[in-house]
Coordinates of C-alpha atoms in Angstrom, one line a residue:
X653 CA 0.5 1.1 13.3
X654 CA -3.5 1.2 13.9
X655 CA -5.4 -1.9 12.6
X656 CA -9.1 -1.4 11.8
X657 CA -12.3 -2.5 10.2
X658 CA -15.0 -0.5 9.9
X659 CA -18.6 -1.1 9.3
X660 CA -21.7 0.8 8.9
X661 CA -24.5 -0.3 11.6
X662 CA -28.2 0.8 11.0
X663 CA -29.1 3.0 13.7
X664 CA -32.2 0.5 15.1
X665 CA -29.4 -2.3 14.3
X666 CA -26.9 -0.6 17.2
X667 CA -28.6 -2.7 20.3
X668 CA -29.0 -6.1 18.4
X669 CA -25.1 -5.6 18.5
X670 CA -24.6 -4.6 22.0
X671 CA -25.8 -7.8 23.2
X672 CA -24.8 -9.9 20.6
X673 CA -22.8 -13.5 21.5
X674 CA -20.3 -13.0 18.9
X675 CA -19.0 -9.9 20.5
X676 CA -19.1 -10.9 24.7
X677 CA -15.8 -12.5 24.0
X678 CA -13.8 -13.6 26.8
X679 CA -11.6 -10.9 28.0
X680 CA -12.0 -9.4 31.6
X681 CA -12.5 -5.6 30.8
X682 CA -15.6 -4.2 31.0
X683 CA -17.5 -2.0 28.6
X684 CA -16.2 1.4 29.1
X685 CA -18.9 4.6 27.7
X686 CA -17.2 7.3 26.2
X687 CA -18.2 11.1 24.9
X688 CA -15.9 12.1 22.4
X689 CA -15.6 15.4 20.3
X690 CA -13.5 16.1 18.5
X691 CA -12.1 18.6 16.0
X692 CA -9.9 18.1 13.6
X693 CA -7.3 20.9 12.7
X694 CA -5.4 22.1 9.4
X695 CA -4.6 25.3 7.4
X696 CA -7.1 26.5 5.3
X697 CA -5.1 25.5 2.5
X698 CA -5.6 22.0 3.9
X699 CA -1.3 21.2 3.9
X700 CA -1.9 18.0 6.0
X701 CA -4.9 16.3 4.6
X702 CA -3.7 16.7 1.2
X703 CA 0.1 15.7 2.3
X704 CA -2.0 12.7 3.9
X705 CA -1.9 13.4 7.4
X706 CA -5.0 14.2 9.7
X707 CA -4.3 16.8 13.3
X708 CA -7.1 15.7 15.7
X709 CA -7.6 17.0 19.5
X710 CA -10.1 14.6 21.6
X711 CA -12.1 15.6 24.5
X712 CA -12.8 12.1 25.8
X713 CA -14.6 12.5 29.0
X714 CA -12.6 14.0 30.6
X715 CA -9.4 14.0 28.7
X716 CA -7.6 15.8 26.0
X717 CA -5.8 14.0 23.5
X718 CA -4.1 15.1 20.2
X719 CA -3.3 12.6 17.2
X720 CA -1.5 12.7 14.4
X721 CA -2.5 9.9 11.6
X722 CA -1.3 8.9 7.7
X723 CA -4.3 10.1 6.2
X724 CA -5.9 8.9 2.9
X725 CA -9.5 10.5 1.0
X726 CA -10.0 6.5 0.2
X727 CA -8.8 3.5 1.3
X728 CA -9.6 0.0 1.7
X729 CA -11.8 -2.0 3.5
X730 CA -8.8 -2.4 6.1
X731 CA -7.1 0.8 7.9
X732 CA -3.9 0.3 8.3
X733 CA -2.0 3.8 9.1
X734 CA 0.4 5.3 11.3
X735 CA -0.5 6.8 14.1
X736 CA 1.0 9.3 16.8
X737 CA -1.2 10.7 20.0
X738 CA -0.1 13.0 23.4
X739 CA -2.6 14.4 26.1
X740 CA -2.7 17.3 26.6
X741 CA -3.7 20.0 29.1
X742 CA -6.3 22.0 27.0
X743 CA -7.8 22.0 23.6
X744 CA -5.1 23.2 22.1
X745 CA -2.9 21.1 19.5
X746 CA 0.8 21.0 20.3
X747 CA 1.4 19.0 17.4
X748 CA 6.0 19.2 18.4
X749 CA 5.3 16.6 21.1
X750 CA 3.8 14.5 18.0
X751 CA 6.4 15.3 16.1
X752 CA 9.6 13.8 18.4
X753 CA 7.5 10.9 17.8
X754 CA 7.5 10.2 14.5
X755 CA 10.3 8.6 11.8
X756 CA 9.5 9.6 8.7
X757 CA 10.7 12.7 7.5
X758 CA 8.1 14.3 5.3
X759 CA 6.0 14.2 8.0
X760 CA 8.3 15.5 10.7
X761 CA 9.2 18.2 7.8
X762 CA 5.2 18.6 7.5
X763 CA 4.2 19.0 10.8
X764 CA 7.0 21.7 11.5
X765 CA 6.6 23.9 9.4
X766 CA 6.5 27.2 10.5
X767 CA 4.0 28.0 8.0
X768 CA 1.8 24.7 9.1
X769 CA 1.5 26.1 12.4
X770 CA 0.6 29.3 12.6
X771 CA -2.3 29.0 10.4
X772 CA -3.4 26.0 11.9
X773 CA -7.7 26.6 12.5
X774 CA -10.1 24.3 13.4
X775 CA -12.1 22.8 10.4
X776 CA -14.5 20.3 11.2
X777 CA -16.5 18.4 14.2
X778 CA -17.9 15.0 15.3
X779 CA -19.6 14.6 18.4
X780 CA -19.5 10.6 19.3
X781 CA -20.7 8.7 21.8
X782 CA -18.4 5.9 21.8
X783 CA -19.0 1.8 23.5
X784 CA -15.9 0.3 23.8
X785 CA -14.6 -3.4 24.8
X786 CA -11.8 -6.0 24.4
X787 CA -12.9 -9.7 23.7
X788 CA -10.5 -12.6 23.0
X789 CA -11.3 -15.0 20.2
X790 CA -10.9 -19.2 20.0
X791 CA -8.2 -18.1 17.7
X792 CA -5.6 -16.4 20.2
X793 CA -6.5 -12.7 18.6
X794 CA -7.7 -9.5 20.7
X795 CA -9.2 -6.9 19.6
X796 CA -10.6 -4.2 20.8
X797 CA -14.5 -3.1 20.1
X798 CA -16.2 0.1 19.7
X799 CA -19.8 0.9 18.8
X800 CA -19.7 4.6 17.6
X801 CA -23.1 6.7 17.3
X802 CA -22.9 10.4 16.7
X803 CA -23.2 13.4 14.1
X804 CA -20.2 15.5 11.9
X805 CA -19.9 18.8 11.7
X806 CA -18.9 21.4 9.4
X807 CA -21.1 24.5 8.9
X808 CA -24.3 24.6 7.8
X809 CA -23.2 20.0 6.9
X810 CA -23.9 17.3 8.3
X811 CA -23.2 13.6 8.7
X812 CA -24.8 10.7 10.7
X813 CA -22.6 8.4 12.2
X814 CA -23.4 5.1 12.8
X815 CA -20.4 2.6 13.3
X816 CA -19.0 -0.9 14.5
X817 CA -15.3 -1.2 14.2
X818 CA -13.0 -3.4 15.3
X819 CA -9.1 -3.1 16.3
X820 CA -6.8 -5.8 16.4
X821 CA -4.0 -5.5 19.1
X822 CA -2.7 -9.0 18.7
X823 CA -2.9 -11.6 15.9
X824 CA -4.4 -12.0 12.3
X825 CA -6.3 -8.9 10.1
X826 CA -7.9 -12.0 8.5
X827 CA -10.3 -13.0 11.8
X828 CA -11.3 -9.3 12.0
X829 CA -12.8 -10.8 8.5
X830 CA -14.3 -13.6 9.7
X831 CA -15.7 -11.7 12.8
X832 CA -17.7 -9.9 10.3
X833 CA -19.1 -12.2 8.0
X834 CA -20.2 -14.4 11.7
X835 CA -22.3 -10.9 12.6
X836 CA -23.5 -10.4 9.4
X837 CA -25.2 -13.4 9.5
X838 CA -27.5 -12.4 12.0
X839 CA -27.1 -7.8 11.6
X840 CA -26.8 -5.9 8.4
X841 CA -23.9 -5.2 8.1
X842 CA -21.8 -2.9 5.3
X843 CA -18.3 -2.2 4.4
X844 CA -17.2 1.6 5.4
X845 CA -14.3 2.1 3.3
X846 CA -13.7 6.2 4.5
X847 CA -12.7 7.1 8.0
X848 CA -15.0 10.2 9.8
X849 CA -11.5 11.9 9.1
X850 CA -12.5 11.7 5.0
X851 CA -16.3 11.7 6.0
X852 CA -15.0 15.8 7.8
X853 CA -13.2 16.5 4.9
X854 CA -15.3 15.7 1.7
X855 CA -18.1 18.0 4.3
X856 CA -15.8 20.1 4.1
X857 CA -14.5 20.0 0.4
X858 CA -17.8 19.6 -1.3
X859 CA -15.6 17.4 -2.4
X860 CA -16.0 16.3 -6.5
X861 CA -16.5 12.2 -6.8
X862 CA -12.9 11.1 -8.1
X863 CA -12.5 8.0 -9.5
X864 CA -9.5 5.5 -8.2
X865 CA -7.3 4.0 -10.9
X866 CA -5.1 0.7 -10.3
X867 CA -2.4 1.7 -8.2
X868 CA 1.4 0.1 -9.3
X869 CA 1.6 -2.9 -7.9
X870 CA 4.9 -3.0 -5.6
X871 CA 6.7 -6.6 -5.4
X872 CA 10.0 -7.3 -4.9
X873 CA 12.6 -10.0 -5.9
X874 CA 12.4 -11.4 -2.7
X875 CA 8.9 -12.2 -2.1
X876 CA 7.1 -15.9 -3.0
X877 CA 5.3 -16.4 -5.5
X878 CA 2.3 -16.7 -2.7
X879 CA 3.4 -13.9 -2.2
X880 CA 3.3 -11.8 -5.3
X881 CA 0.2 -13.2 -5.1
X882 CA -1.7 -12.0 -2.0
X883 CA 0.2 -8.8 -2.8
X884 CA -1.5 -8.2 -6.0
X885 CA -5.0 -9.9 -5.1
X886 CA -4.8 -6.8 -2.5
X887 CA -4.3 -4.0 -4.6
X888 CA -6.8 -5.2 -7.0
X889 CA -9.2 -5.5 -4.0
X890 CA -8.0 -1.5 -2.9
X891 CA -9.4 -0.8 -6.7
X892 CA -12.9 -2.3 -6.5
X893 CA -13.4 -1.2 -2.9
X894 CA -12.2 2.6 -3.1
X895 CA -14.8 3.3 -6.2
X896 CA -17.5 2.2 -4.3
X897 CA -18.8 5.9 -2.9
X898 CA -18.7 6.7 -6.7
X899 CA -20.9 3.9 -7.6
X900 CA -22.8 4.4 -4.8
X901 CA -23.8 8.1 -5.9
X902 CA -23.9 7.2 -9.3
X903 CA -20.1 7.9 -10.6
X904 CA -19.7 6.5 -14.5
X905 CA -15.7 6.5 -14.5
X906 CA -16.2 5.1 -10.7
X907 CA -18.3 2.3 -11.7
X908 CA -15.9 1.6 -15.0
X909 CA -13.0 1.8 -12.2
X910 CA -14.4 -0.4 -10.7
X911 CA -14.6 -3.2 -13.4
X912 CA -11.5 -2.5 -13.8
X913 CA -9.7 -3.9 -10.6
X914 CA -12.6 -6.7 -10.6
X915 CA -12.0 -7.4 -14.3
X916 CA -7.8 -7.5 -12.9
X917 CA -8.7 -9.6 -10.0
X918 CA -10.7 -12.6 -11.7
X919 CA -7.4 -12.4 -14.5
X920 CA -5.6 -12.8 -11.4
X921 CA -7.6 -15.7 -10.7
X922 CA -7.8 -17.8 -13.6
X923 CA -3.9 -16.4 -14.0
X924 CA -2.9 -19.1 -10.6
X925 CA -6.2 -21.4 -11.4
X926 CA -3.3 -24.5 -11.5
X927 CA -1.7 -23.3 -8.2
X928 CA -4.7 -21.9 -6.5
X929 CA -8.3 -22.5 -6.0
X930 CA -10.9 -19.9 -5.0
X931 CA -13.9 -21.5 -3.2
X932 CA -16.7 -22.1 -5.6
X933 CA -18.9 -20.0 -3.9
X934 CA -16.9 -16.9 -3.7
X935 CA -16.6 -17.5 -7.3
X936 CA -20.1 -17.3 -7.7
X937 CA -20.0 -14.3 -6.2
X938 CA -17.3 -12.4 -7.9
X939 CA -19.2 -13.3 -11.0
X940 CA -22.0 -11.7 -9.8
X941 CA -20.9 -8.9 -9.2
X942 CA -18.9 -8.7 -12.5
X943 CA -22.5 -9.0 -14.5
X944 CA -24.1 -6.0 -12.1
X945 CA -21.2 -4.4 -12.9
X946 CA -20.6 -5.4 -17.1
X947 CA -24.1 -5.0 -18.1
X948 CA -24.5 -0.6 -16.5
X949 CA -20.7 -0.3 -18.0
X950 CA -21.3 -1.9 -21.6
X951 CA -24.8 1.1 -21.7
X952 CA -23.1 3.8 -20.3
X953 CA -20.2 3.1 -23.6
X954 CA -23.1 3.3 -25.8
X955 CA -24.9 6.3 -24.6
X956 CA -21.8 8.2 -24.4
X957 CA -19.0 7.5 -27.2
X958 CA -20.5 5.4 -29.3
X959 CA -23.5 7.6 -30.4
X960 CA -20.7 10.2 -30.3
X961 CA -19.4 8.9 -33.2
X962 CA -21.9 8.5 -35.1
X963 CA -22.5 12.0 -37.5
X964 CA -24.8 13.4 -40.4
X965 CA -27.8 12.5 -38.4
X966 CA -30.0 13.4 -35.0
X967 CA -29.5 10.7 -32.3
X968 CA -31.0 12.7 -29.4
X969 CA -34.2 10.5 -29.3
X970 CA -31.8 7.1 -29.3
X971 CA -29.7 8.9 -26.5
X972 CA -32.1 9.5 -24.0
X973 CA -33.5 6.2 -24.0
X974 CA -29.6 4.9 -23.5
X975 CA -29.4 7.4 -20.8
X976 CA -32.3 6.7 -19.2
X977 CA -31.7 2.8 -19.2
X978 CA -28.1 3.5 -17.7
X979 CA -29.5 6.0 -15.1
X980 CA -32.0 3.0 -13.4
X981 CA -29.5 0.4 -14.1
X982 CA -26.4 2.7 -12.1
X983 CA -29.2 2.8 -9.2
X984 CA -30.0 -1.2 -9.6
X985 CA -26.1 -1.5 -9.0
X986 CA -26.8 1.2 -5.4
X987 CA -28.8 -1.5 -4.3
X988 CA -26.4 -4.2 -5.0
X989 CA -23.9 -2.5 -2.9
X990 CA -26.1 -1.5 -0.7
X991 CA -27.0 -5.2 0.1
X992 CA -26.0 -7.7 2.7
X993 CA -24.3 -9.7 -0.6
X994 CA -21.8 -7.3 -1.5
X995 CA -20.9 -7.1 1.7
X996 CA -20.2 -10.5 2.1
X997 CA -18.5 -11.0 -1.4
X998 CA -16.0 -8.3 0.2
X999 CA -15.8 -10.2 3.4
X1000 CA -14.9 -13.0 2.2
X1001 CA -12.7 -11.8 -0.6
X1002 CA -10.3 -10.5 2.1
X1003 CA -10.0 -12.8 5.0
X1004 CA -9.0 -15.3 1.8
X1005 CA -6.6 -12.8 0.3
X1006 CA -5.2 -12.2 3.6
X1007 CA -5.6 -15.2 5.4
X1008 CA -3.6 -17.0 2.7
X1009 CA -7.4 -19.8 2.8
X1010 CA -6.4 -22.3 -0.2
X1011 CA -3.6 -23.9 2.0
X1012 CA -4.6 -27.0 3.0
X1013 CA -4.7 -27.1 6.5
X1014 CA -2.7 -24.3 6.4
X1015 CA 0.6 -25.8 4.6
X1016 CA 1.7 -25.5 1.4
X1017 CA 3.5 -28.3 -0.1
X1018 CA 6.6 -28.5 0.2
X1019 CA 6.9 -28.9 -4.0
X1020 CA 4.5 -25.9 -4.5
X1021 CA 5.5 -23.2 -7.0
X1022 CA 4.3 -20.9 -4.9
X1023 CA 7.4 -22.0 -2.4
X1024 CA 9.4 -20.4 -5.2
X1025 CA 11.0 -17.0 -5.3
X1026 CA 8.2 -15.3 -7.9
X1027 CA 11.0 -13.4 -9.8
X1028 CA 11.7 -17.3 -11.3
X1029 CA 8.2 -18.8 -10.5
X1030 CA 5.7 -16.4 -12.6
X1031 CA 7.5 -17.2 -15.8
X1032 CA 5.5 -20.1 -16.6
X1033 CA 2.5 -17.9 -16.2
X1034 CA 3.7 -15.1 -18.3
X1035 CA 4.2 -17.6 -21.1
X1036 CA 1.0 -19.1 -20.3
X1037 CA -0.6 -15.9 -21.7
X1038 CA 1.4 -15.4 -23.5
X1039 CA 0.9 -18.5 -25.8
X1040 CA -3.2 -18.4 -25.5
X1041 CA -2.6 -14.8 -27.1
X1042 CA -0.5 -16.4 -30.1
X1043 CA -3.1 -19.4 -30.6
X1044 CA -6.1 -16.8 -30.7
X1045 CA -4.1 -14.4 -32.9
X1046 CA -2.9 -17.5 -34.9
X1047 CA -6.8 -18.7 -35.5
X1048 CA -8.7 -15.6 -36.0
X1049 CA -10.9 -14.8 -38.7
X1050 CA -11.1 -10.9 -38.2
X1051 CA -14.4 -10.5 -39.8
X1052 CA -16.1 -13.2 -37.1
X1053 CA -17.2 -11.2 -33.8
X1054 CA -17.3 -13.9 -31.5
X1055 CA -13.8 -14.6 -32.0
X1056 CA -12.4 -11.0 -32.2
X1057 CA -14.1 -10.6 -28.5
X1058 CA -11.8 -14.1 -27.4
X1059 CA -8.9 -12.1 -28.7
X1060 CA -9.7 -9.4 -26.6
X1061 CA -9.9 -11.2 -23.9
X1062 CA -6.6 -12.7 -24.0
X1063 CA -4.9 -9.6 -24.8
X1064 CA -6.7 -8.1 -21.3
X1065 CA -5.4 -11.3 -20.0
X1066 CA -1.6 -11.4 -20.5
X1067 CA -1.4 -7.1 -19.8
X1068 CA -2.9 -7.8 -17.1
X1069 CA -0.2 -10.6 -16.5
X1070 CA 2.2 -8.2 -16.9
X1071 CA 1.2 -5.3 -15.7
X1072 CA 0.9 -7.6 -12.3
X1073 CA 4.9 -8.7 -12.4
X1074 CA 6.3 -5.7 -14.0
X1075 CA 8.7 -4.3 -11.5
X1076 CA 10.3 -8.3 -11.7
X1077 CA 11.0 -8.2 -15.2
X1078 CA 13.2 -6.1 -17.8
X1079 CA 11.3 -2.3 -18.0
X1080 CA 12.3 -1.7 -21.8
X1081 CA 10.7 -4.0 -22.9
X1082 CA 7.7 -4.5 -20.3
X1083 CA 6.8 -1.7 -21.5
X1084 CA 6.7 -2.2 -25.2
X1085 CA 4.9 -5.4 -24.9
X1086 CA 2.4 -3.6 -22.6
X1087 CA 2.3 -0.6 -25.1
X1088 CA 1.3 -3.4 -28.4
X1089 CA -1.4 -4.7 -25.9
X1090 CA -3.0 -1.7 -25.0
X1091 CA -3.1 -0.9 -28.7
X1092 CA -4.8 -4.0 -29.8
X1093 CA -6.9 -3.5 -26.2
X1094 CA -8.4 -0.1 -28.0
X1095 CA -9.0 -2.1 -31.8
X1096 CA -10.7 -4.7 -30.0
X1097 CA -12.6 -2.6 -27.9
X1098 CA -13.7 -0.7 -30.5
X1099 CA -15.2 -3.2 -31.9
X1100 CA -16.7 -5.3 -29.5
X1101 CA -18.4 -1.7 -28.6
X1102 CA -20.7 -2.4 -32.3
X1103 CA -20.8 -5.4 -31.1
X1104 CA -22.6 -4.6 -28.0
X1105 CA -24.1 -1.5 -29.8
X1106 CA -25.9 -4.0 -31.8
X1107 CA -27.4 -5.8 -29.1
X1108 CA -28.3 -3.0 -26.9
X1109 CA -30.2 -0.7 -29.9
X1110 CA -32.5 -3.8 -30.8
X1111 CA -33.5 -3.2 -27.5
X1112 CA -34.3 -0.3 -28.3
X1113 CA -35.9 0.0 -30.9
X1114 CA -39.9 0.0 -29.4
X1115 CA -38.7 2.7 -27.1
X1116 CA -40.0 5.2 -29.7
X1117 CA -40.9 5.7 -33.2
X1118 CA -38.2 8.2 -33.9
X1119 CA -35.4 6.0 -31.4
X1120 CA -36.5 3.4 -33.9
X1121 CA -35.8 4.8 -36.6
X1122 CA -33.0 6.4 -35.2
X1123 CA -31.9 2.9 -34.4
X1124 CA -32.3 1.5 -37.4
X1125 CA -29.5 4.0 -39.2
X1126 CA -26.9 3.9 -36.2
X1127 CA -27.1 -0.2 -36.9
X1128 CA -26.3 0.1 -40.6
X1129 CA -23.7 3.0 -40.0
X1130 CA -22.1 0.3 -37.2
X1131 CA -22.1 -2.6 -39.0
X1132 CA -20.1 -1.2 -42.0
X1133 CA -18.0 0.9 -39.6
X1134 CA -17.0 -2.7 -38.4
X1135 CA -16.6 -4.3 -42.0
X1136 CA -13.7 -1.6 -41.9
X1137 CA -12.0 -1.5 -39.0
X1138 CA -11.9 -5.6 -38.9
X1139 CA -9.9 -5.4 -42.5
X1140 CA -7.3 -2.7 -41.0
X1141 CA -6.4 -5.8 -37.5
X1142 CA -3.8 -7.1 -39.2
X1143 CA -0.6 -5.2 -38.7
X1144 CA -1.5 -4.8 -34.6
X1145 CA -1.9 -8.7 -34.6
X1146 CA 1.7 -9.6 -36.1
X1147 CA 3.1 -6.5 -34.0
X1148 CA 2.0 -8.7 -30.7
X1149 CA 3.2 -12.2 -32.5
X1150 CA 6.5 -11.1 -32.6
X1151 CA 6.6 -9.9 -29.1
X1152 CA 8.1 -11.9 -26.0
X1153 CA 8.4 -10.7 -22.4
X1154 CA 9.5 -14.3 -21.2
X1155 CA 12.8 -14.6 -23.8

């Protein structure tokens, strides 16, 4: 299993990294220079890529090496992949040699398939100058550093490469993030979420942007509550990180899914706040990122679904003004994601969660609930989320927008909590609970969109006379709609009040 952290580097900063004191290390191995020519093979239908595998033949100076790796079109900051390789006599791939090393029947079948073997062709190539050397950290970890500069070529399409890569040889993955943070104090770095293979395939396919939804959280009955927190936290981080490429391209749905991942992470931190304390500075950075995404998402929703629902009026001027505002905010978000602060918060979150840095002196108290089995220790946390929601429902005046919003937030946190631990709970009961919460969220979310729209419409009233007239009509329409919708909340609220998942 290969464990790597990849970071984008501005070409002008490469020499600064080569001589940076942090990367000089303590191992005696000198630096090695490599001229790499990597040719990626697949079928015309991209069968390997579609099934999560890449096949590469590399010429490293005068040596031929073939490598197969498990792959995904998107991955989190830390790349952990299966890897198999062998030397070759020439540039012709020999998948049969790699198959002998594999234990996964699915991969063996894929690389042994006559349909695949007969149709393998070179599909893209990257040429890289790589400098590698080993370092040993004072904490005992050992890793290989690599500086890569080069170019990926696919027909007439190109993508430049300028990266720093850490490959863990011994120790905890959390050290990679600590090392990257130390470097980032001096040299601007960005997380490189995509592998070189994913960049090449994107050029090949001219791939459309694909927003990434949350993956199912995989928990086992043997896990401790601390194990569960770490697993859920990394699941949330993955959703945040894998949507970064789409957000940089100003894709509306990618921003939405990135925001969902961040909301899930914030809900998890809130759920565990009495057991695990997030550092104040890190919490501030998380809140900063949430504010960046939140205001942009508000304008996206308003410019599309909210305006789309307005009948009997031409809203062209209003739509144009709101879309213009949304586009500008997307540009600002993209700038924020390229800024050092974003890289730092992602590195810090990874280091905090992977390194379990909430422990005092690296230890847990013997009486800490975090030591207990998650299947039992999670129940008080789930009850707390239930009670908070029931309290909000009990005191809710449905005609008050702030009170509806607080109830919506409580419902969202209860739903996320249920989803986090769904694999440890009775499936029928949890499915019913989540379904009812989702329906309530939809209703409360629609009302919240109206409340947000009223605030945004006030900002647009001065954009033009025509937009101001349309805004006045829309505000009146939405106010009337909110009044009607608020009166229809009684039934879904009563349905939720009867449900329990922690009996």
